[in-house]
C-alpha cells in the first residue's frame, strides 16, 4: 500500500489508477504483427495468474472451472467490473489490443481486489489481438457470453476487413461459444450497427433473441450504461444500435 | 512451396484470383477445387457447375473460410472427405467441416490443432485400413513434425527432426535452425518422408538427404526411422510427392545439372524407390535414389519436368545461390528491432496518395 500512495498514477483516496495517465489512441491496427506473448493453446493459459482466488497454485488444475464470459475489446473495463458483482462465480476475461489500456484495466482490477476483499476475483484482462488469437485462449464451446461493445467502426470500405464482426470471424466466435451462448453487440454508429446485424443474420449458426428474452436478460441493460464508451454516448445524447444473437446448431 | 501466378487453370478454363494463390486442394470426389490466397481467404470452385455452363466460367469463386490476415501455407482434405484442413503462418492448423453446400461457406469449425511454435509449412495424412479417417501430420519452422487427431485437435506426438538433422550435419555445429519444407506420406505404408532445410547463422547447410519417419498408428507415436542420403549435388529439397501405385518418392530440389548433358535445368527432379509396401517399418529394404535413366519415363520425362535453359556456368551458379537465399527469406519470419519498426512506421507506403 505504501508504494501505491507514492505512485502518482493512482488516486490517493480510492487507490484506483487514474485514467488520465493511461491515455491511448482510440484506434489500433489489428492487422499488424504485434509483439506480445500468446499462449500456445488454451491449456497453456495460466489461470492461477489471472484468478489466484479460484486457482491458488499453478500445478493444481481445477478443470471444472473455465472462463465463460469474454469481453472482446474491453477498453477500460467498465463492463467487466459491472458483470463481476452480478455473476460472482463466473470467470470472465477482457481482451484488449492497446497495451496501455490493458495495463490500466489490470491495475484497476488489482486495486479493486485490494479495496473490496473477496470481490472482483473472477475478472481478468489480457493484452492480445482477439481477431487472431481467440483459439489460443479459448476452447471449443467454452463460452456462454461474448461481448463486442462499441467496436472500432472502420468506415472506409477498404478497412471493412478490420471490423471485429465479419462473416468469417463469426465462424470462430461460433466455435468458442457453446450451444445457446449469446453474443452481444452494440454501437453508436448506425452503419456499423446495420453491418453487425446483417453479418449475424446471414450466419447459419446464430439466431436473434426475441423481444421478451431481451427484456428478461439483465445483461442487456448493462450494454449501454456500463462501459466508458457507452456513458460517453449517453452524455452526448447519442443513439445506440444493439444486436443480440444466440448460438444455435445449424440446420442443414 | 508457393505458386508463382495468381491464375488457376483447369478443365480448359481459367479462374482468376485477385491475390496471390498460396495453396490448392481438390476434394476427394473431384467435385470442388479449393484455393487459398495470400490474405488468408480460402475460395471454392464447383467443377460441375463449370461443365454445365461455360458462360459462367468467369464467375468469381466463392469464399469458403478465412484465417484472419495470415498467409495460408497448406490446404488438405481429410481422407474421408469430411473436413478441410488449413495451416497458416500464425502457427495454427484449422480443421473445418466441409459442408454439403460449400459455395455458401464452411462455418462449422471442428477443431484447431495448436502446438507448433513457428509457422506451419506442410500437412499430410496417414491412414490405414484400420483407421480410414486417418491422422494428420504437420511440419513446421519450429523444426518439429507433429501427429494430430483432427476430430479433437489434440496433439498425439511430436518428433524433433531438427535435433536429428543437427546430429547428421556435422559441420553445422552451434545454434542451428531447421525448417521442415515438405512432407509426403508414402502410399500404403506408415512412413512419412521429410525434407529439411537447416540454417546456421544465415547460411543454409542442407542436410544431404531426406528423413524418413515412421508412424505407429495404434500407439499414436511418430519416430525417426532412417535417413536416405543424396550424395554429391547441390541439394536443396523444396517439394516431395509420392506416386500412388509403385511406391516411388518424387522430389524437386534446387537448381542443378543433369550430368552428361550440356544444358542446365531450372530445377532438379529425383526419385527414391524401394519402400516396401506392406511392412510398417520396411527397414529390411533399403530405399535407394534411382539413377536418372531408371526413372519411369526416363531422361525424356526429366527434361520435360526440369525444363531447360541455355545459361553460362557463372549465371547458373548465381541462380543456385539465389534459390538458397530466397528459400531462406521465405521461411524465416522476419524479426525487426524496435528502431527498425519505428523507421518502417514512418516510411509506410499505405499513407502515400494513390496515383
mmCIF file of N, CA, C and O in Angstrom, chain B residues 78-80 83 85 95 110-113 125 133-136 148-154:
data_model
loop_
_atom_site.group_PDB
_atom_site.id
_atom_site.type_symbol
_atom_site.label_atom_id
_atom_site.label_comp_id
_atom_site.label_asym_id
_atom_site.label_seq_id
_atom_site.Cartn_x
_atom_site.Cartn_y
_atom_site.Cartn_z
ATOM 1 N N UNK B 78 -9.357 -34.151 -45.612
ATOM 2 C CA UNK B 78 -9.144 -35.369 -44.836
ATOM 3 C C UNK B 78 -9.480 -36.568 -45.719
ATOM 4 O O UNK B 78 -10.263 -36.439 -46.662
ATOM 5 N N UNK B 79 -8.902 -37.748 -45.425
ATOM 6 C CA UNK B 79 -9.103 -38.896 -46.322
ATOM 7 C C UNK B 79 -10.570 -39.256 -46.522
ATOM 8 O O UNK B 79 -10.958 -39.718 -47.591
ATOM 9 N N UNK B 80 -11.417 -39.044 -45.501
ATOM 10 C CA UNK B 80 -12.837 -39.370 -45.667
ATOM 11 C C UNK B 80 -13.620 -38.217 -46.295
ATOM 12 O O UNK B 80 -14.825 -38.314 -46.478
ATOM 13 N N UNK B 83 -13.579 -33.255 -43.725
ATOM 14 C CA UNK B 83 -13.003 -31.995 -43.255
ATOM 15 C C UNK B 83 -12.048 -31.403 -44.287
ATOM 16 O O UNK B 83 -11.451 -32.135 -45.083
ATOM 17 N N UNK B 85 -8.615 -29.052 -44.084
ATOM 18 C CA UNK B 85 -7.636 -28.640 -43.085
ATOM 19 C C UNK B 85 -6.748 -27.564 -43.685
ATOM 20 O O UNK B 85 -6.246 -27.723 -44.795
ATOM 21 N N UNK B 95 -9.250 -27.067 -38.588
ATOM 22 C CA UNK B 95 -9.990 -28.181 -39.178
ATOM 23 C C UNK B 95 -11.444 -27.741 -39.300
ATOM 24 O O UNK B 95 -12.094 -27.465 -38.298
ATOM 25 N N UNK B 110 -14.354 -27.694 -36.721
ATOM 26 C CA UNK B 110 -14.287 -28.899 -35.905
ATOM 27 C C UNK B 110 -13.286 -28.702 -34.764
ATOM 28 O O UNK B 110 -13.585 -28.948 -33.615
ATOM 29 N N UNK B 111 -12.095 -28.224 -35.100
ATOM 30 C CA UNK B 111 -11.081 -28.043 -34.063
ATOM 31 C C UNK B 111 -9.959 -27.159 -34.580
ATOM 32 O O UNK B 111 -9.871 -26.872 -35.775
ATOM 33 N N UNK B 112 -9.117 -26.715 -33.656
ATOM 34 C CA UNK B 112 -7.849 -26.087 -34.007
ATOM 35 C C UNK B 112 -6.745 -26.989 -33.457
ATOM 36 O O UNK B 112 -6.819 -27.414 -32.311
ATOM 37 N N UNK B 113 -5.744 -27.284 -34.282
ATOM 38 C CA UNK B 113 -4.599 -28.062 -33.808
ATOM 39 C C UNK B 113 -3.511 -27.064 -33.430
ATOM 40 O O UNK B 113 -2.869 -26.480 -34.304
ATOM 41 N N UNK B 125 -1.681 -36.579 -44.575
ATOM 42 C CA UNK B 125 -2.454 -37.518 -43.766
ATOM 43 C C UNK B 125 -1.848 -38.909 -43.845
ATOM 44 O O UNK B 125 -1.345 -39.318 -44.892
ATOM 45 N N UNK B 133 -10.142 -42.892 -41.232
ATOM 46 C CA UNK B 133 -10.268 -41.436 -41.091
ATOM 47 C C UNK B 133 -8.908 -40.754 -41.027
ATOM 48 O O UNK B 133 -8.779 -39.576 -41.318
ATOM 49 N N UNK B 134 -7.888 -41.527 -40.644
ATOM 50 C CA UNK B 134 -6.517 -41.050 -40.731
ATOM 51 C C UNK B 134 -6.096 -40.096 -39.640
ATOM 52 O O UNK B 134 -6.909 -39.581 -38.876
ATOM 53 N N UNK B 135 -4.783 -39.874 -39.567
ATOM 54 C CA UNK B 135 -4.211 -38.903 -38.644
ATOM 55 C C UNK B 135 -3.478 -37.841 -39.442
ATOM 56 O O UNK B 135 -2.912 -38.122 -40.495
ATOM 57 N N UNK B 136 -3.468 -36.642 -38.895
ATOM 58 C CA UNK B 136 -2.814 -35.536 -39.587
ATOM 59 C C UNK B 136 -1.354 -35.443 -39.143
ATOM 60 O O UNK B 136 -1.042 -35.581 -37.967
ATOM 61 N N UNK B 148 -1.412 -35.432 -35.176
ATOM 62 C CA UNK B 148 -2.625 -34.877 -34.568
ATOM 63 C C UNK B 148 -3.834 -35.773 -34.790
ATOM 64 O O UNK B 148 -3.921 -36.454 -35.808
ATOM 65 N N UNK B 149 -4.765 -35.680 -33.840
ATOM 66 C CA UNK B 149 -6.100 -36.234 -34.031
ATOM 67 C C UNK B 149 -6.992 -35.055 -34.405
ATOM 68 O O UNK B 149 -7.196 -34.158 -33.588
ATOM 69 N N UNK B 150 -7.503 -35.029 -35.631
ATOM 70 C CA UNK B 150 -8.178 -33.810 -36.066
ATOM 71 C C UNK B 150 -9.573 -33.647 -35.480
ATOM 72 O O UNK B 150 -10.056 -32.537 -35.378
ATOM 73 N N UNK B 151 -10.239 -34.733 -35.079
ATOM 74 C CA UNK B 151 -11.594 -34.545 -34.540
ATOM 75 C C UNK B 151 -11.558 -33.775 -33.227
ATOM 76 O O UNK B 151 -12.422 -32.947 -32.966
ATOM 77 N N UNK B 152 -10.544 -34.027 -32.392
ATOM 78 C CA UNK B 152 -10.471 -33.291 -31.127
ATOM 79 C C UNK B 152 -9.429 -32.179 -31.186
ATOM 80 O O UNK B 152 -9.406 -31.313 -30.312
ATOM 81 N N UNK B 153 -8.562 -32.212 -32.173
ATOM 82 C CA UNK B 153 -7.496 -31.218 -32.259
ATOM 83 C C UNK B 153 -6.358 -31.485 -31.294
ATOM 84 O O UNK B 153 -5.533 -30.610 -31.051
ATOM 85 N N UNK B 154 -6.307 -32.700 -30.738
ATOM 86 C CA UNK B 154 -5.268 -32.954 -29.740
ATOM 87 C C UNK B 154 -3.967 -33.431 -30.385
ATOM 88 O O UNK B 154 -3.962 -34.155 -31.377
#
